[in-house]
Coordinates of C-alpha atoms and ligand atoms in Angstrom, one line a residue:
M24 CA 86.2 148.5 87.7
Y25 CA 83.8 149.0 90.7
D26 CA 80.6 150.9 91.0
Y27 CA 81.6 152.5 94.3
V28 CA 85.0 153.0 96.0
I29 CA 84.8 153.8 99.7
V30 CA 87.8 155.3 101.4
G31 CA 88.1 154.4 105.2
A32 CA 86.5 151.4 106.8
G33 CA 85.6 153.1 110.0
S34 CA 82.2 153.7 111.8
A35 CA 80.8 155.1 108.6
G36 CA 82.7 153.2 105.9
C37 CA 81.8 149.7 107.1
V38 CA 78.1 150.7 107.2
L39 CA 78.2 152.1 103.6
A40 CA 80.1 149.0 102.3
A41 CA 77.6 146.6 103.9
R42 CA 74.5 148.5 102.8
L43 CA 75.6 149.2 99.2
S44 CA 76.8 145.6 98.7
E45 CA 73.3 144.3 99.6
D46 CA 72.5 144.7 95.9
A47 CA 74.3 141.8 94.3
D48 CA 74.6 143.8 91.0
V49 CA 76.6 146.5 92.6
K50 CA 80.4 146.1 92.9
V51 CA 81.9 147.8 95.9
C52 CA 85.6 148.3 97.0
L53 CA 86.4 149.4 100.5
L54 CA 89.9 150.7 101.1
E55 CA 91.3 150.8 104.7
A56 CA 94.8 152.1 105.6
G57 CA 95.1 150.0 108.7
P58 CA 95.2 146.2 109.0
A59 CA 92.4 143.8 109.5
D60 CA 90.8 143.7 113.0
T61 CA 92.2 140.4 114.0
H62 CA 93.8 141.3 117.3
P63 CA 91.8 139.9 120.2
L64 CA 92.3 143.1 122.3
I65 CA 90.2 145.0 119.8
H66 CA 87.2 142.8 120.7
M67 CA 87.7 142.6 124.5
P68 CA 86.2 145.8 125.9
I69 CA 88.9 146.5 128.5
G70 CA 91.4 146.2 125.6
I71 CA 90.7 149.9 125.0
L72 CA 93.5 150.6 127.4
W73 CA 95.9 148.9 125.0
M74 CA 94.3 150.4 121.9
M75 CA 95.2 153.8 123.3
R76 CA 98.8 152.8 123.2
S77 CA 98.9 150.8 119.9
K78 CA 101.3 152.2 117.4
V79 CA 99.7 150.2 114.6
L80 CA 95.9 150.3 115.3
N81 CA 95.8 153.9 116.3
W82 CA 96.8 157.0 114.3
N83 CA 98.1 158.8 117.4
F84 CA 97.5 162.3 116.3
H85 CA 98.3 165.4 118.3
T86 CA 96.9 168.9 118.0
R87 CA 99.2 171.9 117.6
S88 CA 100.0 173.8 120.8
E89 CA 96.7 175.0 122.0
P90 CA 96.8 178.7 123.0
E91 CA 94.0 178.5 125.7
L92 CA 95.4 175.3 127.2
N93 CA 98.7 176.6 128.3
G94 CA 100.2 175.7 125.0
R95 CA 99.7 171.9 125.4
E96 CA 99.6 169.6 122.4
L97 CA 96.6 167.3 123.0
F98 CA 96.7 163.6 122.2
W99 CA 94.0 162.6 119.7
P100 CA 93.8 158.8 119.3
R101 CA 91.8 157.5 116.2
G102 CA 91.2 153.9 115.2
R103 CA 93.3 152.5 112.3
T104 CA 91.8 149.1 111.5
L105 CA 88.6 147.7 110.1
G106 CA 85.9 149.4 112.2
G107 CA 88.1 152.6 112.5
S108 CA 87.4 154.4 115.8
S109 CA 84.4 152.1 116.5
S110 CA 87.1 149.4 117.0
S111 CA 88.9 151.5 119.7
N112 CA 86.2 153.7 121.3
A113 CA 84.5 153.4 124.7
M114 CA 81.4 151.8 123.2
C115 CA 78.9 154.2 124.8
Y116 CA 75.7 154.2 122.8
M117 CA 74.4 157.7 122.5
R118 CA 72.6 159.7 119.9
G119 CA 72.7 163.3 121.2
H120 CA 69.6 165.4 121.7
P121 CA 66.7 165.5 119.2
N122 CA 67.2 169.3 119.0
D123 CA 70.7 168.8 117.6
Y124 CA 69.3 167.3 114.4
D125 CA 66.4 169.9 114.2
E126 CA 69.2 172.5 114.3
W127 CA 71.0 170.8 111.3
E128 CA 67.8 171.0 109.3
K129 CA 67.3 174.7 110.3
L130 CA 70.8 175.4 109.0
G131 CA 69.5 174.6 105.5
N132 CA 69.8 170.8 105.4
P133 CA 66.3 169.4 104.4
G134 CA 65.8 165.8 105.5
W135 CA 68.0 165.9 108.6
S136 CA 65.5 166.8 111.4
F137 CA 65.3 164.3 114.3
R138 CA 62.0 163.0 112.8
D139 CA 63.9 162.2 109.5
V140 CA 67.0 160.6 111.1
L141 CA 65.2 158.5 113.8
P142 CA 64.3 155.7 111.3
Y143 CA 68.1 155.4 110.5
F144 CA 69.1 155.2 114.2
K145 CA 66.5 152.5 114.6
R146 CA 67.4 150.6 111.4
S147 CA 71.0 150.3 112.5
Q148 CA 70.1 149.1 116.0
N149 CA 69.5 145.9 117.8
Q150 CA 68.3 147.2 121.1
E151 CA 68.5 144.2 123.5
R152 CA 65.7 145.7 125.7
G153 CA 63.3 145.3 122.8
P154 CA 61.6 147.6 120.3
S155 CA 59.9 150.8 121.1
A156 CA 58.9 154.1 119.4
L157 CA 62.5 155.3 119.8
H158 CA 64.5 152.0 119.6
G159 CA 64.9 149.4 116.8
V160 CA 65.6 145.7 116.9
G161 CA 67.1 143.4 114.2
G162 CA 69.8 145.9 113.1
P163 CA 73.6 145.0 112.9
L164 CA 74.6 147.3 115.8
N165 CA 73.9 145.5 119.0
V166 CA 73.0 147.8 122.0
A167 CA 73.3 146.1 125.4
D168 CA 73.1 146.9 129.1
Q169 CA 76.3 146.6 131.0
R170 CA 77.0 143.0 132.2
H171 CA 79.2 143.8 135.1
P172 CA 78.9 147.5 136.3
N173 CA 81.2 148.3 139.2
L174 CA 79.7 149.1 142.6
L175 CA 81.1 152.7 142.4
S176 CA 79.3 153.3 139.1
K177 CA 76.0 152.5 140.9
T178 CA 77.2 154.8 143.7
F179 CA 77.7 157.6 141.2
I180 CA 74.1 157.3 140.3
Q181 CA 73.0 157.8 143.9
A182 CA 75.4 160.7 144.3
G183 CA 74.1 162.3 141.1
I184 CA 70.5 162.1 142.5
Q185 CA 71.7 163.6 145.8
A186 CA 73.2 166.4 143.8
G187 CA 69.8 167.2 142.3
L188 CA 69.8 165.2 139.0
P189 CA 67.0 162.8 138.1
F190 CA 67.6 159.1 137.5
N191 CA 67.7 158.3 133.8
D192 CA 67.4 154.7 132.5
D193 CA 67.5 155.6 128.8
F194 CA 69.5 158.6 127.6
N195 CA 68.3 157.9 124.1
G196 CA 64.7 157.9 125.3
V197 CA 62.2 160.7 125.8
E198 CA 64.5 162.7 128.2
Q199 CA 68.2 163.1 128.0
E200 CA 68.8 164.8 131.4
G201 CA 69.8 162.7 134.4
V202 CA 72.2 160.1 135.7
G203 CA 72.4 156.4 135.0
L204 CA 74.5 153.7 133.3
F205 CA 75.5 153.9 129.6
Q206 CA 74.2 151.3 127.2
L207 CA 77.0 149.9 125.2
T208 CA 77.7 148.8 121.6
Q209 CA 78.5 145.3 122.7
K210 CA 77.3 141.8 121.9
N211 CA 77.7 139.0 124.4
G212 CA 80.2 141.1 126.3
R213 CA 82.3 141.8 123.2
R214 CA 82.8 145.0 121.3
C215 CA 80.3 145.5 118.5
S216 CA 82.4 147.7 116.1
T217 CA 80.9 148.5 112.7
A218 CA 83.3 145.9 111.3
A219 CA 81.9 143.2 113.7
G220 CA 78.3 144.4 113.3
F221 CA 77.9 145.4 109.7
L222 CA 80.8 143.9 107.8
K223 CA 80.5 140.4 109.4
L224 CA 78.0 139.1 106.9
A225 CA 78.9 141.5 104.0
R226 CA 82.5 140.3 104.0
Q227 CA 81.4 137.0 102.4
R228 CA 79.7 138.7 99.5
P229 CA 81.6 138.3 96.1
N230 CA 80.6 141.8 95.1
L231 CA 82.5 143.4 98.0
T232 CA 86.3 143.7 98.0
I233 CA 88.0 144.9 101.1
V234 CA 91.6 146.1 100.8
T235 CA 93.4 146.6 104.1
G236 CA 96.8 148.3 104.3
A237 CA 95.7 150.6 101.5
H238 CA 96.5 154.2 102.3
A239 CA 94.5 156.5 99.9
R240 CA 96.6 159.4 98.6
R241 CA 94.2 161.2 96.3
V242 CA 90.9 161.1 94.5
V243 CA 91.3 160.8 90.8
F244 CA 89.2 163.2 88.7
E245 CA 88.3 163.4 85.0
G246 CA 87.3 167.0 84.7
K247 CA 84.9 167.7 87.6
R248 CA 83.9 164.0 88.0
A249 CA 85.6 161.7 90.6
V250 CA 86.4 158.5 88.8
G251 CA 88.7 156.6 91.2
V252 CA 91.2 156.6 94.0
E253 CA 95.0 156.4 94.1
Y254 CA 96.4 154.5 97.1
I255 CA 99.6 153.1 98.4
K256 CA 99.8 149.5 99.4
A257 CA 103.1 147.9 100.5
G258 CA 105.0 150.8 99.1
K259 CA 103.4 150.5 95.6
T260 CA 101.0 153.1 94.1
E261 CA 97.8 151.5 92.8
Q262 CA 94.6 152.9 91.4
V263 CA 91.0 151.7 91.6
S264 CA 88.2 153.0 89.4
A265 CA 84.6 153.9 90.4
A266 CA 82.0 153.9 87.6
A267 CA 79.4 155.5 89.8
E268 CA 80.8 157.3 92.9
V269 CA 83.8 157.8 95.2
L270 CA 82.7 157.9 98.9
L271 CA 85.0 159.4 101.5
T272 CA 84.6 158.0 105.0
A273 CA 88.1 158.6 106.4
G274 CA 86.8 160.6 109.4
A275 CA 86.8 164.2 110.5
I276 CA 90.6 164.5 110.3
Q277 CA 91.4 162.6 107.2
S278 CA 88.5 163.1 104.9
P279 CA 89.4 166.9 104.7
Q280 CA 93.0 165.9 104.4
L281 CA 92.3 163.6 101.5
L282 CA 90.2 166.3 99.7
M283 CA 93.1 168.8 100.1
L284 CA 95.6 166.2 98.9
S285 CA 93.4 165.9 95.8
G286 CA 93.5 169.6 95.2
V287 CA 90.0 170.4 96.7
G288 CA 90.1 173.1 99.3
E289 CA 91.0 176.7 100.1
R290 CA 93.3 178.0 97.4
A291 CA 95.9 179.6 99.8
A292 CA 96.1 176.4 101.9
L293 CA 96.6 174.2 98.8
E294 CA 99.2 176.6 97.4
A295 CA 101.1 176.7 100.7
A296 CA 101.3 172.9 100.6
R297 CA 102.3 173.0 96.9
I298 CA 99.3 171.1 95.7
P299 CA 97.8 172.1 92.3
V300 CA 94.3 173.5 92.8
H301 CA 91.6 171.3 91.2
T302 CA 88.5 172.9 92.9
E303 CA 88.4 175.8 95.3
L304 CA 86.3 175.0 98.3
A305 CA 87.0 177.3 101.2
G306 CA 85.4 175.2 103.9
V307 CA 87.5 172.1 103.6
G308 CA 89.0 171.4 107.0
K309 CA 87.3 174.4 108.7
N310 CA 84.5 174.3 111.3
L311 CA 86.3 171.7 113.5
Q312 CA 84.4 171.1 116.7
D313 CA 85.2 168.8 119.6
H314 CA 84.1 168.0 123.1
L315 CA 86.7 169.3 125.6
D316 CA 86.7 167.3 128.8
V317 CA 88.2 167.6 132.3
I318 CA 88.4 164.9 135.0
V319 CA 88.0 165.2 138.8
V320 CA 89.5 162.2 140.6
D321 CA 89.2 160.9 144.2
T322 CA 91.1 158.0 145.8
C323 CA 88.9 155.2 147.2
R324 CA 89.3 153.9 150.7
K325 CA 87.8 150.5 149.9
A326 CA 89.3 147.9 147.5
V327 CA 86.3 148.0 145.1
S328 CA 87.5 150.1 142.2
W329 CA 89.0 148.9 138.9
G330 CA 92.3 150.7 139.3
I331 CA 95.6 148.9 139.1
T332 CA 95.7 147.3 142.5
V333 CA 96.9 144.1 144.1
K334 CA 93.3 142.8 144.1
T335 CA 92.6 143.5 140.4
T336 CA 96.0 142.1 139.4
L337 CA 95.4 138.9 141.4
M338 CA 91.9 138.6 139.9
G339 CA 93.3 139.1 136.4
A340 CA 93.5 135.5 135.4
W341 CA 90.0 134.8 136.8
N342 CA 88.5 137.7 135.0
L343 CA 90.2 136.6 131.8
L344 CA 88.6 133.2 132.1
R345 CA 85.2 134.7 132.9
Y346 CA 85.5 136.9 129.8
A347 CA 86.6 134.0 127.5
L348 CA 84.1 131.5 128.7
G349 CA 80.9 133.6 129.1
G350 CA 81.7 137.2 128.1
T351 CA 81.2 138.4 131.7
G352 CA 83.2 140.1 134.4
M353 CA 85.4 143.1 134.7
F354 CA 87.0 142.7 131.2
T355 CA 83.6 143.6 129.7
S356 CA 83.9 147.1 131.2
N357 CA 84.1 149.9 128.8
G358 CA 85.9 152.0 131.4
A359 CA 83.3 154.8 131.4
E360 CA 80.3 153.2 132.9
G361 CA 78.2 155.9 134.5
C362 CA 76.7 158.7 132.5
G363 CA 75.0 162.0 133.2
F364 CA 73.5 164.9 131.3
A365 CA 72.9 168.2 133.1
K366 CA 72.2 171.8 132.6
S367 CA 75.0 174.1 133.7
A368 CA 72.5 176.8 134.5
P369 CA 68.7 176.7 135.2
E370 CA 67.9 178.8 132.1
E371 CA 69.4 176.2 129.7
A372 CA 66.6 174.6 127.7
I373 CA 68.4 171.3 127.3
P374 CA 71.5 169.7 128.9
D375 CA 74.8 171.4 127.9
L376 CA 77.1 169.2 130.1
Q377 CA 77.8 165.5 129.9
F378 CA 79.4 163.3 132.6
H379 CA 81.3 160.1 132.1
F380 CA 82.1 158.2 135.4
S381 CA 85.0 155.7 135.6
P382 CA 85.5 153.4 138.6
A383 CA 89.3 153.9 138.4
R384 CA 91.8 156.8 138.7
L385 CA 92.1 158.2 135.2
S386 CA 94.3 160.9 133.8
R387 CA 95.6 161.7 130.3
H388 CA 93.6 158.9 128.4
S389 CA 95.0 156.3 130.8
L390 CA 98.4 156.8 129.3
D391 CA 99.7 157.8 132.8
L392 CA 99.7 154.2 134.2
G393 CA 101.4 155.3 137.4
F394 CA 98.4 157.6 138.2
M395 CA 96.1 154.5 137.8
V396 CA 97.8 152.6 140.5
G397 CA 95.6 152.4 143.6
D398 CA 91.9 152.5 144.2
G399 CA 89.9 155.5 143.0
Y400 CA 87.2 156.9 140.8
S401 CA 87.0 159.7 138.2
L402 CA 84.2 161.9 136.9
H403 CA 84.7 163.5 133.5
V404 CA 82.7 166.6 132.5
C405 CA 82.5 168.1 129.0
N406 CA 80.7 171.0 127.4
L407 CA 78.3 169.6 124.8
R408 CA 78.0 172.4 122.3
P409 CA 81.2 174.4 122.2
R410 CA 81.2 177.7 120.3
S411 CA 85.0 177.5 119.6
R412 CA 86.0 176.4 116.1
G413 CA 89.2 174.9 114.9
E414 CA 90.5 173.6 111.6
I415 CA 92.5 170.9 110.0
R416 CA 95.3 172.0 107.7
L417 CA 98.0 170.1 105.7
N418 CA 101.5 169.8 107.0
G419 CA 102.7 169.1 103.4
S420 CA 101.7 167.2 100.3
D421 CA 102.9 163.8 101.5
P422 CA 99.9 161.6 102.3
Y423 CA 101.8 160.1 105.2
D424 CA 102.3 163.6 106.8
K425 CA 100.1 163.9 109.9
P426 CA 97.6 166.7 109.5
D427 CA 98.0 170.0 111.3
I428 CA 95.2 170.0 113.9
R429 CA 94.2 173.3 115.5
A430 CA 91.3 172.6 117.8
N431 CA 91.3 176.2 119.2
Y432 CA 89.6 174.9 122.3
L433 CA 88.1 177.6 124.6
S434 CA 88.8 180.3 122.0
D435 CA 85.2 181.4 122.7
P436 CA 85.0 182.6 126.4
D437 CA 81.5 181.1 126.8
D438 CA 83.1 177.6 126.5
M439 CA 85.4 178.2 129.5
E440 CA 82.5 179.5 131.6
R441 CA 80.5 176.3 130.9
M442 CA 83.5 174.2 131.8
V443 CA 83.8 176.1 135.1
R444 CA 80.2 175.4 135.9
G445 CA 80.7 171.8 134.8
V446 CA 83.6 171.3 137.2
R447 CA 81.7 172.8 140.0
L448 CA 78.8 170.4 139.4
A449 CA 81.1 167.4 139.0
R450 CA 82.7 168.3 142.4
K451 CA 79.2 168.6 143.9
V452 CA 78.4 165.0 142.7
M453 CA 81.7 163.7 144.0
A454 CA 81.0 165.4 147.4
A455 CA 77.5 163.8 147.7
P456 CA 76.9 161.5 150.8
A457 CA 76.7 158.4 148.6
F458 CA 80.4 158.5 148.2
D459 CA 81.1 159.0 151.9
P460 CA 82.0 155.4 152.6
Y461 CA 84.5 155.4 149.7
R462 CA 86.0 158.9 149.4
G463 CA 89.7 159.1 150.2
I464 CA 91.6 162.2 149.1
T465 CA 91.1 164.3 146.1
L466 CA 93.8 163.8 143.5
L467 CA 92.4 166.2 140.9
P468 CA 92.1 169.1 141.1
K469 CA 95.0 169.6 143.4
G470 CA 94.6 172.1 146.1
P471 CA 91.4 174.0 147.0
C472 CA 90.5 175.1 143.5
S473 CA 87.6 177.1 144.8
T474 CA 87.7 180.4 143.0
D475 CA 86.7 180.7 139.3
A476 CA 90.2 181.7 138.4
E477 CA 91.6 178.5 140.0
V478 CA 89.0 176.4 138.2
R479 CA 89.9 178.0 134.9
E480 CA 93.6 177.3 135.5
F481 CA 92.7 173.7 136.4
V482 CA 90.9 173.4 133.0
R483 CA 93.8 175.0 131.2
Q484 CA 96.2 172.5 132.8
R485 CA 94.2 169.3 132.6
A486 CA 91.5 169.4 129.9
E487 CA 91.7 166.8 127.1
T488 CA 89.6 165.7 124.2
I489 CA 86.8 163.2 124.8
Y490 CA 87.3 162.1 121.2
H491 CA 84.5 163.6 119.2
P492 CA 86.0 165.8 116.5
V493 CA 83.5 166.6 113.7
G494 CA 82.4 169.2 111.2
T495 CA 85.4 169.6 108.9
C496 CA 83.5 168.9 105.6
K497 CA 80.2 170.4 106.9
M498 CA 76.9 169.9 105.2
G499 CA 75.0 173.0 104.0
S500 CA 74.8 175.7 101.4
D501 CA 76.8 178.6 103.0
P502 CA 80.2 179.6 101.8
L503 CA 82.0 177.2 104.2
A504 CA 79.8 174.2 103.4
V505 CA 81.7 171.3 101.7
V506 CA 78.8 169.0 101.0
D507 CA 75.1 169.5 100.2
A508 CA 72.2 167.8 102.1
Q509 CA 72.7 164.8 99.9
L510 CA 76.4 164.7 101.0
R511 CA 77.6 165.5 97.5
V512 CA 80.8 167.6 97.4
H513 CA 79.9 171.1 96.1
G514 CA 81.1 171.8 92.6
L515 CA 82.1 168.2 91.8
Q516 CA 80.3 165.1 90.5
G517 CA 80.6 161.5 91.7
L518 CA 82.0 162.4 95.1
R519 CA 80.4 162.3 98.5
V520 CA 81.6 162.5 102.1
A521 CA 79.6 160.6 104.7
D522 CA 81.3 160.5 108.1
A523 CA 81.7 162.6 111.2
S524 CA 83.1 165.5 109.1
I525 CA 79.7 166.4 107.6
M526 CA 78.1 167.4 110.9
P527 CA 77.4 171.1 110.7
L528 CA 77.1 171.3 114.5
L529 CA 78.5 168.8 117.0
V530 CA 75.7 166.8 118.7
G531 CA 75.2 166.9 122.4
G532 CA 76.5 163.4 123.1
N533 CA 78.9 160.7 121.9
T534 CA 79.3 160.6 118.2
N535 CA 79.6 156.9 117.0
A536 CA 75.8 156.2 116.7
P537 CA 75.3 159.6 114.9
V538 CA 78.0 158.7 112.4
I539 CA 76.4 155.3 111.8
M540 CA 73.1 157.0 111.2
I541 CA 74.8 159.4 108.7
A542 CA 76.1 156.4 106.8
E543 CA 72.8 154.6 106.9
K544 CA 71.1 157.6 105.5
A545 CA 73.8 158.1 102.9
S546 CA 73.4 154.6 101.7
D547 CA 69.7 155.3 100.9
M548 CA 70.6 158.5 99.1
I549 CA 73.2 156.7 97.0
K550 CA 70.8 153.8 96.1
A551 CA 68.1 156.3 95.2
A552 CA 70.5 158.2 92.9
R553 CA 71.5 154.9 91.3
R554 CA 67.8 154.0 90.6
A555 CA 67.2 157.5 89.2
S556 CA 70.1 157.3 86.8
Q557 CA 69.1 153.8 85.7
Q558 CA 65.5 155.0 85.1
A559 CA 66.8 158.0 83.2
G560 CA 69.1 155.6 81.2
A561 CA 66.1 153.3 80.4
A562 CA 63.9 156.2 79.4
Q563 CA 66.6 157.5 77.1
T564 CA 67.0 154.1 75.4
Q565 CA 63.2 154.0 74.9
R566 CA 63.2 157.5 73.4
Q567 CA 66.0 156.6 71.0
S568 CA 64.3 153.4 69.8
A569 CA 61.0 155.2 69.3
Q570 CA 62.9 157.8 67.1
R571 CA 64.5 155.1 64.9
P572 CA 63.0 154.9 61.4
Q573 CA 60.5 152.0 61.0
V574 CA 61.8 149.1 58.8
A575 CA 59.3 148.6 55.9
Q576 CA 57.3 145.4 56.2
P577 CA 57.3 143.2 53.0
V578 CA 53.9 143.3 51.3
A579 CA 52.3 139.9 51.1
Ligands
FAD603 C1 89.3 156.6 122.0 C2 88.0 156.9 121.5 C3 86.8 156.7 122.3 C4 85.6 157.0 121.8 N1 84.5 156.7 122.6 C5 83.2 156.8 122.0 C6 82.1 156.2 122.7 O1 82.2 155.6 123.7 N2 80.9 156.4 122.1 C7 80.7 157.1 120.9 O2 79.6 157.2 120.5 N3 81.8 157.6 120.3 C8 83.0 157.4 120.8 N4 84.1 157.9 120.1 C9 83.9 158.6 118.8 C10 83.5 157.7 117.7 O3 84.1 156.5 117.8 C11 83.8 158.5 116.4 O4 83.1 159.7 116.3 C12 83.4 157.6 115.1 O5 84.0 156.4 115.2 C13 83.9 158.4 113.9 O6 83.6 157.6 112.8 P1 84.2 158.0 111.3 O7 83.6 157.0 110.4 O8 83.9 159.4 111.0 O9 85.7 157.8 111.5 P2 86.6 156.6 111.9 O10 85.7 155.6 112.6 O11 87.8 157.1 112.6 O12 87.0 155.9 110.5 C14 88.0 156.5 109.6 C15 88.7 155.3 108.9 O13 89.3 155.8 107.8 C16 90.6 155.2 107.8 N5 91.5 156.1 107.0 C17 91.8 157.3 107.3 N6 92.6 157.9 106.4 C18 92.7 157.0 105.4 C19 93.4 156.9 104.1 N7 94.1 158.0 103.7 N8 93.3 155.8 103.4 C20 92.5 154.7 103.8 N9 91.9 154.7 105.0 C21 92.0 155.8 105.8 C22 91.0 155.1 109.2 O14 92.1 154.1 109.4 C23 89.7 154.6 109.8 O15 89.5 153.2 109.8 C24 85.4 157.6 120.5 C25 86.5 157.8 119.7 C26 87.8 157.5 120.2 C27 89.0 157.6 119.3

């Protein structure tokens, strides 16, 4: 019997397991469907190219046919190992805009304003540049400057400035707008996933049990209280009990899936999948939001990029040696080195577009290797606060069925208009004089693509996810809310969700650091609840002993 059972050892799950097991009296069990993170390519930053293709360490989801994207089914990779998606992401360290968290609070979530969450961002962080009002040191998540940025990424910064954007040395600082280089969740040139950062020490603790290869199939309830989790390991069904709480951290796709498999969700959806209804909760799986992204790509006339070329191939062994010996060189690249935040129109109060710059030709998540052959460079642009909403549904009652993902990208016309403005701004940056010595021909978009109708069609044909699905078990108190501001599932006891799915609104930036913050904050809430219940227990014992009849003392 454990005190806490955590489902999913991803960005959030590893943080929760590490924080809760700090108390030696507390027994924690962490279940992860994927294997341990022993493969060396997980830890080598450039290994992200391989992680995209892995059939074992990646869930390889796809959306349904997307109506506004010419019916395409979009590839949604997610990490499936210790560290979850933090073991396969691009390592960009980004928090989003302070206003994003103030909005969460305004939606009825006390304690989630930027002022409230900043201490948790800082607590998790070891900022190699040193401490400041906005950055922390000494935390398990190492945040580092890039060790070997490509010349083209520095050129991108010059081009961005020429296109009218300010230089920005710290996107998590006072101002988000501008162009610069990403800081990365890396340590000594190696990936700092939450498994590497948070679990590293915690793994040794006798009060933490980590079970890999454990695919959770449902939460076990006694009445309205969650008391354990049923999971499948090596073909056998097992059960693990939680005396205090079950904590779901299976991510924005699988936390709602697991709730539905457990009979918690919208009645019609559960009945359609032939799952007995335990608790009706209409919002489970709803409110799905993601950053849709499109890439403009030019070839490069000089052999300086990190595409698949004779030069980079010949340099492969040398770069491997540099990486192995000193954690330096091209293999420390996260692929997306340059960053930019911009306003798509002057009246925008804060940036609504983000750029990711790659010093290589990229298309379709790098799955199209042929496209990467040759020198080139790519600029991604995404709309940071989409109004479109999608949903996650079940495809059936089998826990191994991949969920039915309907992102509904661009279902709100405003999202398309921002994408059009974003593509225009990205092309302006690519056309800036700084790139003149390098620019070859434009690979994407093909043709002139000058009218709004042509840009819209380019977006419909080429846009992809930039991997930030959130919001499917949203926090709040409205009819579609799944958890309250303490992350407790409405209508149930002993059950919380604490991952990307609880975001009521998608933040304006990459989502790994925000998820880590959510788990840090959740760990404090859970510890506080434990203390409160222990104090209540102690007070009750005192009351009971005070009420017991006094034993008569013998008279001397
Ligand atoms: C390719 C890619 C690139 C990205 N790049 C960046 C970036 O550069 N910067 C950034 O900030 N963000 C990035 N992100 C997004 C960021 O990594 C995610 O938002 C974040 O990791 C989500 O954390 P999570 O804990 O919600 O889910 P995850 O980290 O995905 O964790 C969920 C875990 O639960 C496990 N699980 C699922 N179902 C079950 C089950 N039934 N039983 C047991 N275990 C289960 C999974 O295997 C996984 O380990 C990227 C994501 C991807 C996929």
